[in-house]
Coordinates of C-alpha atoms and ligand atoms in Angstrom, one line a residue:
X1 CA -85.8 -69.8 137.8
X2 CA -83.4 -71.7 135.4
X3 CA -82.7 -75.4 136.2
X4 CA -79.3 -76.2 137.2
X5 CA -76.5 -78.6 136.1
X6 CA -73.2 -80.2 137.7
X7 CA -70.9 -82.0 135.8
X8 CA -68.3 -84.3 137.2
X9 CA -65.3 -85.1 135.0
X10 CA -62.8 -87.6 135.4
X11 CA -59.7 -88.4 133.1
X12 CA -57.7 -86.8 130.7
X13 CA -58.0 -83.1 128.7
X14 CA -60.1 -84.9 126.0
X15 CA -62.8 -85.5 128.5
X16 CA -62.5 -82.1 130.2
X17 CA -63.1 -80.6 127.1
X18 CA -65.8 -83.0 126.1
X19 CA -67.4 -81.9 129.5
X20 CA -67.4 -78.3 128.0
X21 CA -69.3 -79.7 125.1
X22 CA -71.7 -81.4 127.3
X23 CA -72.1 -77.9 129.5
X24 CA -72.8 -76.1 125.9
X25 CA -75.7 -78.3 125.1
X26 CA -77.1 -78.0 128.9
X27 CA -76.7 -74.1 128.5
X28 CA -78.4 -74.0 125.1
X29 CA -81.5 -75.6 126.8
X30 CA -81.4 -73.3 129.3
X31 CA -79.7 -74.9 132.3
X32 CA -77.1 -73.3 134.6
X33 CA -73.9 -74.3 135.9
X34 CA -74.2 -75.0 140.0
X35 CA -70.8 -75.9 141.9
X36 CA -73.3 -77.7 144.5
X37 CA -74.6 -81.1 143.7
X38 CA -77.5 -80.8 146.2
X39 CA -78.5 -77.8 144.3
X40 CA -78.6 -79.3 140.7
X41 CA -81.6 -80.6 138.8
X42 CA -79.2 -82.8 136.6
X43 CA -75.8 -84.5 137.7
X44 CA -73.8 -85.4 135.1
X45 CA -70.9 -87.8 135.5
X46 CA -68.3 -87.7 132.2
X47 CA -66.4 -91.1 133.3
X48 CA -62.7 -92.4 132.2
X49 CA -62.1 -96.3 131.9
X50 CA -58.3 -95.9 131.1
X51 CA -57.4 -97.5 134.6
X52 CA -59.3 -99.4 137.0
X53 CA -58.9 -96.5 139.8
X54 CA -60.6 -94.0 137.5
X55 CA -63.4 -96.2 137.3
X56 CA -63.5 -97.0 141.0
X57 CA -63.8 -93.2 141.6
X58 CA -66.7 -92.8 139.4
X59 CA -68.4 -95.8 140.7
X60 CA -67.9 -94.7 144.3
X61 CA -69.3 -91.0 143.4
X62 CA -72.2 -92.1 141.7
X63 CA -73.1 -94.6 144.6
X64 CA -73.0 -91.6 146.8
X65 CA -75.8 -90.1 144.9
X66 CA -78.3 -92.6 146.4
X67 CA -79.7 -90.5 149.2
X68 CA -79.8 -87.4 147.3
X69 CA -81.7 -89.1 144.4
X70 CA -84.3 -90.5 147.1
X71 CA -84.6 -87.0 148.9
X72 CA -85.2 -85.2 145.2
X73 CA -86.9 -87.8 143.1
X74 CA -87.2 -85.1 140.1
X75 CA -83.2 -85.2 140.0
X76 CA -81.8 -86.4 136.8
X77 CA -78.5 -88.3 137.0
X78 CA -76.6 -88.8 133.7
X79 CA -73.5 -91.0 132.9
X80 CA -71.7 -90.5 129.9
X81 CA -68.0 -90.8 128.8
X82 CA -65.6 -93.6 128.2
X83 CA -66.9 -96.0 130.8
X84 CA -70.6 -96.4 129.4
X85 CA -68.9 -96.9 125.8
X86 CA -67.2 -100.2 127.5
X87 CA -68.9 -103.4 126.6
X88 CA -70.9 -104.7 129.0
X89 CA -70.6 -101.8 131.4
X90 CA -74.0 -100.2 130.8
X91 CA -75.5 -103.6 132.1
X92 CA -73.2 -103.2 135.3
X93 CA -74.4 -99.9 135.9
X94 CA -77.9 -100.5 135.8
X95 CA -77.7 -103.4 138.4
X96 CA -75.4 -101.5 140.5
X97 CA -77.1 -98.1 140.3
X98 CA -80.9 -98.4 139.3
X99 CA -81.3 -94.7 139.8
X100 CA -79.2 -93.7 136.8
X101 CA -81.7 -91.9 134.5
X102 CA -79.7 -91.4 131.4
X103 CA -76.5 -93.2 130.0
X104 CA -74.8 -92.3 126.6
X105 CA -71.5 -92.9 125.1
X106 CA -68.5 -91.0 123.6
X107 CA -69.8 -91.6 120.3
X108 CA -73.2 -90.2 120.8
X109 CA -72.2 -86.8 123.0
X110 CA -74.2 -84.7 120.7
X111 CA -77.4 -86.6 121.4
X112 CA -77.3 -85.1 125.0
X113 CA -80.0 -82.9 124.7
X114 CA -82.3 -85.0 123.0
X115 CA -81.9 -87.7 125.4
X116 CA -82.9 -85.5 128.4
X117 CA -85.7 -84.5 126.6
X118 CA -86.8 -88.1 126.0
X119 CA -86.0 -88.8 129.7
X120 CA -88.5 -86.0 131.0
X121 CA -91.0 -87.4 128.8
X122 CA -91.3 -90.6 130.0
X123 CA -90.5 -92.7 133.1
X124 CA -88.3 -95.3 131.8
X125 CA -84.5 -94.9 131.9
X126 CA -83.0 -93.9 128.5
X127 CA -79.7 -95.5 127.4
X128 CA -78.2 -94.7 124.2
X129 CA -74.7 -96.0 123.3
X130 CA -73.8 -96.0 119.5
X131 CA -71.8 -98.9 118.5
X132 CA -70.0 -97.6 115.7
X133 CA -68.4 -93.9 115.4
X134 CA -70.6 -91.9 112.6
X135 CA -69.4 -89.0 110.9
X136 CA -68.0 -85.7 112.8
X137 CA -71.0 -83.6 114.3
X138 CA -69.6 -80.2 114.5
X139 CA -70.5 -78.1 117.6
X140 CA -68.8 -74.9 118.1
X141 CA -70.8 -73.8 121.4
X142 CA -68.6 -75.5 124.0
X143 CA -69.1 -73.8 127.4
X144 CA -65.3 -73.1 128.1
X145 CA -64.3 -72.8 131.9
X146 CA -60.7 -72.6 131.3
X147 CA -60.0 -69.3 130.1
X148 CA -57.6 -68.2 128.9
X149 CA -56.8 -71.7 127.8
X150 CA -59.0 -73.5 125.3
X151 CA -59.0 -76.8 123.7
X152 CA -59.6 -77.7 120.1
X153 CA -60.2 -80.8 119.0
X154 CA -58.5 -81.6 115.6
X155 CA -59.5 -85.3 115.6
X156 CA -61.1 -88.2 117.3
X157 CA -60.5 -92.0 118.1
X158 CA -57.3 -94.1 118.0
X159 CA -56.1 -96.9 115.5
X160 CA -53.0 -97.9 117.2
X161 CA -54.3 -100.5 119.7
X162 CA -51.4 -100.5 122.0
X163 CA -51.8 -103.9 124.0
X164 CA -52.5 -102.2 127.3
X165 CA -54.9 -99.7 126.0
X166 CA -59.2 -99.6 126.0
X167 CA -59.1 -96.3 124.2
X168 CA -59.4 -97.6 120.5
X169 CA -62.5 -99.7 121.9
X170 CA -64.3 -96.9 123.6
X171 CA -63.5 -94.0 121.0
X172 CA -63.6 -95.7 117.5
X173 CA -61.4 -95.2 114.8
X174 CA -59.6 -92.4 113.9
X175 CA -61.2 -89.6 112.0
X176 CA -60.0 -86.1 111.3
X177 CA -62.0 -82.9 111.7
X178 CA -61.8 -80.8 108.3
X179 CA -59.1 -78.0 108.5
X180 CA -61.5 -75.1 107.9
X181 CA -63.7 -76.1 110.9
X182 CA -60.5 -76.5 113.1
X183 CA -59.0 -73.1 111.5
X184 CA -62.2 -71.1 112.2
X185 CA -62.8 -72.4 115.7
X186 CA -59.0 -71.2 116.5
X187 CA -59.5 -67.7 114.9
X188 CA -63.0 -67.2 116.9
X189 CA -61.0 -68.2 120.1
X190 CA -58.4 -65.9 119.4
X191 CA -60.8 -62.9 118.6
X192 CA -62.7 -63.8 122.0
X193 CA -59.4 -63.2 123.7
X194 CA -58.1 -66.8 124.5
X195 CA -54.1 -67.0 124.7
X196 CA -53.4 -70.6 124.8
X197 CA -54.8 -73.1 122.0
X198 CA -54.1 -76.5 122.5
X199 CA -54.9 -78.9 119.6
X200 CA -56.0 -82.2 120.8
X201 CA -56.1 -85.9 119.5
X202 CA -55.0 -89.1 120.7
X203 CA -52.3 -89.2 118.0
X204 CA -52.1 -85.7 116.5
X205 CA -49.3 -86.7 113.9
X206 CA -51.7 -89.0 112.2
X207 CA -53.9 -86.1 111.6
X208 CA -55.6 -86.3 108.0
X209 CA -54.2 -89.8 107.1
X210 CA -57.8 -91.3 107.6
X211 CA -58.6 -90.2 104.2
X212 CA -61.2 -87.7 105.4
X213 CA -59.0 -84.6 104.8
X214 CA -56.0 -83.7 102.6
X215 CA -53.9 -81.8 104.9
X216 CA -51.3 -83.2 107.1
X217 CA -50.4 -82.0 110.9
X218 CA -47.5 -80.4 110.2
X219 CA -49.6 -78.3 107.4
X220 CA -52.5 -77.8 110.0
X221 CA -50.1 -76.7 112.8
X222 CA -48.5 -74.1 110.2
X223 CA -51.9 -72.6 109.5
X224 CA -53.0 -72.5 112.9
X225 CA -49.8 -70.7 114.3
X226 CA -50.1 -68.3 111.1
X227 CA -53.3 -66.7 112.6
X228 CA -52.7 -63.3 113.6
X229 CA -52.4 -62.2 117.2
X230 CA -50.5 -63.1 120.4
X231 CA -51.3 -66.4 121.5
X232 CA -49.7 -69.7 122.5
X233 CA -50.1 -73.2 120.5
X234 CA -49.6 -76.4 121.9
X235 CA -50.7 -80.1 120.6
X236 CA -51.1 -83.1 122.2
X237 CA -50.7 -86.2 122.0
X238 CA -47.6 -87.1 119.8
X239 CA -47.1 -90.9 119.1
X240 CA -43.3 -91.5 118.7
X241 CA -44.1 -94.0 115.9
X242 CA -45.4 -90.9 113.6
X243 CA -43.3 -87.9 115.2
X244 CA -41.5 -86.4 112.3
X245 CA -39.2 -83.7 111.4
X246 CA -41.7 -81.6 109.2
X247 CA -43.7 -81.0 112.5
X248 CA -40.4 -79.7 114.1
X249 CA -39.5 -77.7 111.2
X250 CA -43.3 -75.6 111.6
X251 CA -42.2 -75.3 115.2
X252 CA -38.9 -73.6 114.3
X253 CA -40.9 -71.3 112.0
X254 CA -43.5 -70.1 114.5
X255 CA -42.2 -68.9 118.0
X256 CA -46.0 -69.1 118.8
X257 CA -45.4 -73.0 119.3
X258 CA -44.4 -74.0 122.6
X259 CA -41.1 -75.7 122.8
X260 CA -42.7 -78.7 124.4
X261 CA -43.5 -82.0 122.9
X262 CA -45.4 -84.6 124.8
X263 CA -44.0 -87.7 123.7
X264 CA -45.2 -90.9 125.6
X265 CA -42.7 -93.4 125.6
X266 CA -44.3 -95.6 128.2
X267 CA -41.4 -97.7 128.5
X268 CA -37.5 -98.0 127.9
X269 CA -37.3 -101.6 127.2
X270 CA -37.7 -102.5 123.7
X271 CA -38.9 -106.0 124.5
X272 CA -41.7 -104.4 126.7
X273 CA -42.2 -101.8 123.7
X274 CA -42.6 -104.7 121.3
X275 CA -45.2 -106.4 123.5
X276 CA -47.1 -102.9 124.1
X277 CA -47.3 -103.0 120.2
X278 CA -46.0 -99.3 120.5
X279 CA -44.1 -100.1 117.0
X280 CA -40.7 -98.0 117.7
X281 CA -37.6 -98.7 119.5
X282 CA -35.7 -96.9 122.2
X283 CA -33.1 -96.2 119.6
X284 CA -35.7 -94.8 117.2
X285 CA -37.3 -92.6 120.4
X286 CA -33.9 -91.3 121.2
X287 CA -33.0 -90.3 117.6
X288 CA -36.4 -88.4 117.5
X289 CA -35.4 -86.5 120.6
X290 CA -32.0 -85.9 119.2
X291 CA -33.5 -84.6 116.0
X292 CA -35.9 -82.0 118.1
X293 CA -33.2 -81.1 119.8
X294 CA -30.8 -80.3 116.8
X295 CA -33.4 -77.9 115.4
X296 CA -34.7 -76.6 118.8
X297 CA -31.8 -76.8 121.6
X298 CA -34.0 -75.1 123.9
X299 CA -37.0 -77.8 123.6
X300 CA -38.4 -79.9 126.3
X301 CA -40.1 -83.1 126.4
X302 CA -42.7 -84.4 128.7
X303 CA -43.9 -88.2 128.5
X304 CA -46.2 -90.9 129.9
X305 CA -44.6 -94.0 131.4
X306 CA -46.3 -97.3 132.5
X307 CA -44.3 -99.6 135.0
X308 CA -45.3 -103.2 135.5
X309 CA -46.7 -104.2 132.2
X310 CA -46.8 -108.1 131.8
X311 CA -43.3 -109.4 131.7
X312 CA -41.5 -106.6 132.8
X313 CA -38.4 -107.8 134.6
X314 CA -36.2 -105.6 136.8
X315 CA -33.8 -105.2 133.9
X316 CA -36.5 -103.7 131.7
X317 CA -37.6 -101.5 134.4
X318 CA -34.1 -100.0 134.7
X319 CA -33.8 -99.6 131.3
X320 CA -36.9 -97.2 131.6
X321 CA -35.1 -95.6 134.5
X322 CA -32.3 -95.1 132.1
X323 CA -34.0 -93.6 129.6
X324 CA -35.6 -91.2 131.7
X325 CA -32.4 -90.0 132.7
X326 CA -31.1 -89.8 129.0
X327 CA -33.9 -87.8 127.9
X328 CA -33.9 -85.4 131.0
X329 CA -37.8 -84.9 130.9
X330 CA -39.3 -81.9 132.0
X331 CA -42.1 -83.8 133.7
X332 CA -43.6 -87.4 133.4
X333 CA -47.0 -89.0 134.2
X334 CA -46.2 -92.2 135.7
X335 CA -48.8 -95.0 135.9
X336 CA -48.9 -98.7 137.2
X337 CA -50.0 -101.1 134.3
X338 CA -53.9 -101.6 134.9
X339 CA -55.3 -104.6 133.4
X340 CA -58.3 -103.7 131.0
X341 CA -60.6 -106.2 129.9
X342 CA -60.7 -106.8 126.2
X343 CA -57.3 -105.7 125.6
X344 CA -54.4 -108.1 124.5
X345 CA -52.2 -107.3 127.5
X346 CA -55.1 -108.7 129.6
X347 CA -54.7 -111.9 128.5
X348 CA -50.8 -112.0 128.5
X349 CA -48.7 -114.2 130.9
X350 CA -46.4 -112.7 133.3
X351 CA -48.8 -110.3 135.2
X352 CA -46.7 -108.5 137.8
X353 CA -47.7 -108.5 141.4
X354 CA -49.0 -105.7 143.2
X355 CA -46.1 -105.2 145.5
X356 CA -43.4 -105.2 142.8
X357 CA -45.7 -102.9 140.8
X358 CA -45.6 -100.4 143.8
X359 CA -41.9 -100.7 144.3
X360 CA -41.1 -99.6 140.5
X361 CA -43.5 -96.9 140.5
X362 CA -42.4 -95.3 143.8
X363 CA -38.7 -95.4 142.6
X364 CA -39.6 -93.9 138.9
X365 CA -41.8 -90.9 140.7
X366 CA -38.6 -90.2 142.9
X367 CA -36.5 -90.1 139.9
X368 CA -38.8 -87.8 137.9
X369 CA -39.4 -85.4 140.8
X370 CA -35.5 -85.3 141.3
X371 CA -35.2 -84.4 137.7
X372 CA -38.1 -81.8 137.8
X373 CA -36.4 -80.3 141.1
X374 CA -32.9 -79.9 139.2
X375 CA -34.7 -78.3 136.3
X376 CA -36.4 -76.0 139.0
X377 CA -33.1 -74.6 140.4
X378 CA -32.0 -73.7 136.7
X379 CA -34.8 -70.8 136.9
X380 CA -33.7 -69.1 139.8
X381 CA -32.4 -65.4 138.8
X382 CA -33.8 -65.8 135.2
X383 CA -36.8 -63.9 133.7
X384 CA -39.6 -66.3 132.5
X385 CA -42.9 -65.5 130.6
X386 CA -46.1 -67.0 131.8
X387 CA -49.4 -67.0 130.7
X388 CA -51.6 -66.1 133.9
X389 CA -54.4 -68.3 134.2
X390 CA -55.8 -68.5 137.6
X391 CA -55.9 -66.7 141.1
X392 CA -54.8 -69.2 144.3
X393 CA -56.9 -68.3 147.2
X394 CA -55.1 -70.1 149.7
X395 CA -51.7 -68.5 148.6
X396 CA -52.9 -65.1 147.9
X397 CA -51.0 -65.3 144.4
X398 CA -51.8 -65.4 140.9
X399 CA -50.4 -68.3 138.8
X400 CA -49.8 -69.4 135.5
X401 CA -47.4 -71.6 133.0
X402 CA -44.3 -70.9 131.0
X403 CA -44.2 -72.6 127.5
X404 CA -42.7 -75.5 129.3
X405 CA -45.9 -76.0 131.5
X406 CA -43.9 -75.0 134.5
X407 CA -46.1 -73.3 137.1
X408 CA -45.1 -69.7 138.4
X409 CA -46.7 -67.6 141.3
X410 CA -46.6 -64.1 141.7
X411 CA -48.4 -61.3 143.7
X412 CA -50.3 -58.8 142.0
X413 CA -52.7 -56.1 143.1
X414 CA -54.5 -56.1 139.7
X415 CA -56.4 -59.1 138.0
X416 CA -53.7 -60.3 135.6
X417 CA -55.7 -63.5 134.3
X418 CA -55.3 -63.7 130.6
X419 CA -52.1 -61.8 130.3
X420 CA -48.7 -62.7 129.6
X421 CA -46.4 -61.9 132.7
X422 CA -42.8 -61.8 132.5
X423 CA -41.7 -63.1 136.1
X424 CA -37.9 -62.7 137.8
X425 CA -37.7 -66.0 139.3
X426 CA -36.5 -65.8 143.0
X427 CA -37.6 -69.1 144.5
X428 CA -38.3 -72.5 143.1
X429 CA -40.1 -74.8 145.4
X430 CA -40.0 -78.3 144.0
X431 CA -42.0 -78.1 141.2
X432 CA -43.1 -74.5 141.5
X433 CA -41.3 -71.0 140.7
X434 CA -42.2 -67.7 142.7
X435 CA -41.2 -64.7 141.3
X436 CA -41.7 -60.8 140.8
X437 CA -43.5 -59.0 137.7
X438 CA -41.1 -57.5 135.2
X439 CA -43.3 -56.9 132.5
X440 CA -47.1 -57.5 131.5
X441 CA -48.2 -57.7 128.0
X442 CA -51.7 -58.3 126.4
Ligands
5AD1 N1 -52.6 -98.8 132.6 C1 -52.0 -97.9 132.8 N2 -51.7 -96.8 132.2 C2 -52.2 -96.7 131.1 N3 -52.7 -95.8 130.0 C3 -53.0 -96.1 129.1 N4 -53.7 -97.4 129.3 C4 -53.1 -97.8 130.6 C5 -53.3 -99.1 131.4 N5 -54.2 -100.0 130.7 C6 -51.5 -94.6 130.2 C7 -50.5 -94.6 129.0 C8 -51.1 -93.3 128.0 C9 -51.7 -92.6 129.3 C10 -52.8 -91.5 128.7 O1 -52.5 -93.5 129.9 O2 -49.3 -94.3 129.7 O3 -50.1 -92.4 127.3
SF4_2 FE1 -54.0 -95.9 123.9 FE2 -52.0 -96.3 122.3 FE3 -54.3 -95.0 121.2 FE4 -52.7 -93.8 122.9 S1 -52.1 -94.5 120.9 S2 -54.8 -93.9 123.0 S3 -52.1 -95.3 124.4 S4 -54.0 -97.2 122.0

């Protein structure tokens, strides 16, 4: 019987996709997936360290395996991802959880197979954390778990050093994949029936500026969207300091590209943006949105916002609220600032007390939700094309998203996962839409 693996993933889309790559390596080695930890021969944690609570989750879940490992001494426990790449973290993990067998970083994910083989041949634990990024290792055998959606890395790493952020320390400098590798991957995915391709990078707009390739992001996007077939194209994340009109022109050219831009603003206050080292102002940000909407009036924007950054006054916070209302976001991911060791912001004066942070996040979430609810109401009676991506057992309904990422539910006797379904919306419930099928397309 084949050995079984179980992967636990924390964090962003980048990590979700990297878990698919890890799963690909495990399948190549003959492992099969199991949904139950207890049945696994190897349990792998793909960790995140962007905020403290992501780390705490991982700590809690790794710790909870102590008993299982005692019952099953041959069980392998591997920890990878951003947390292991953090300075000094492997020592802490080793001390706290001596039963971990393998640790590897984000910069040596592709070595996972070798590390498992090494561990099987020796008693000692295997720890391999690459210090500096190397050349990109192409790997096109990811075991994808999100049909009909597929994620495609176009670049790795980040050069921006926003003062709060640990990502540049754990993912190395920017390096772009060769356009021919990206295009081949997308062509294969489309031929295999994937219907939504999301191009991934920490800052997709700086694709090609690392001197490794001569293609700009706009050119790459144009080429991806020129591939034949009915499928959607998304991209994330765009950094406002680099979001330019050439990308919007490409969006205009191709209806395949969703009219949704994820443009993290982080704060609406110029003083805070400067302290965050974001390298744009509120005014420049609003100009970009105006430029986007002048070419694509139907376009929507989503964002990331941090509240409670060191030095944030009530006035700064209110400027964030004001900006949120002005932009009228389709949705927003809102975060409480989390102090990350080794970043510039961790050393700044004016760290904000927790009660103030909590108060601000609650007010902001309420504001964002009220905007989303208002937008939902506008959908009533309208026809909306969604890409069916799943079946909700509890609701007994299929579900999918429209191009703006809005979730739509509907009833169907037939399995429609992977089909474009046009719904007539008859109910809007907070952030979710409900409707009846008008049309189905492959
Ligand atoms: N604290 C809170 N939020 C953070 N983010 C990044 N670093 C931190 C931090 N230290 C948020 C940013 C980013 C998103 C992916 O996570 O908003 O855009
Ligand atoms: Fe972090 Fe800023 Fe890079 Fe985004 S752009 S990953 S927030 S440093």
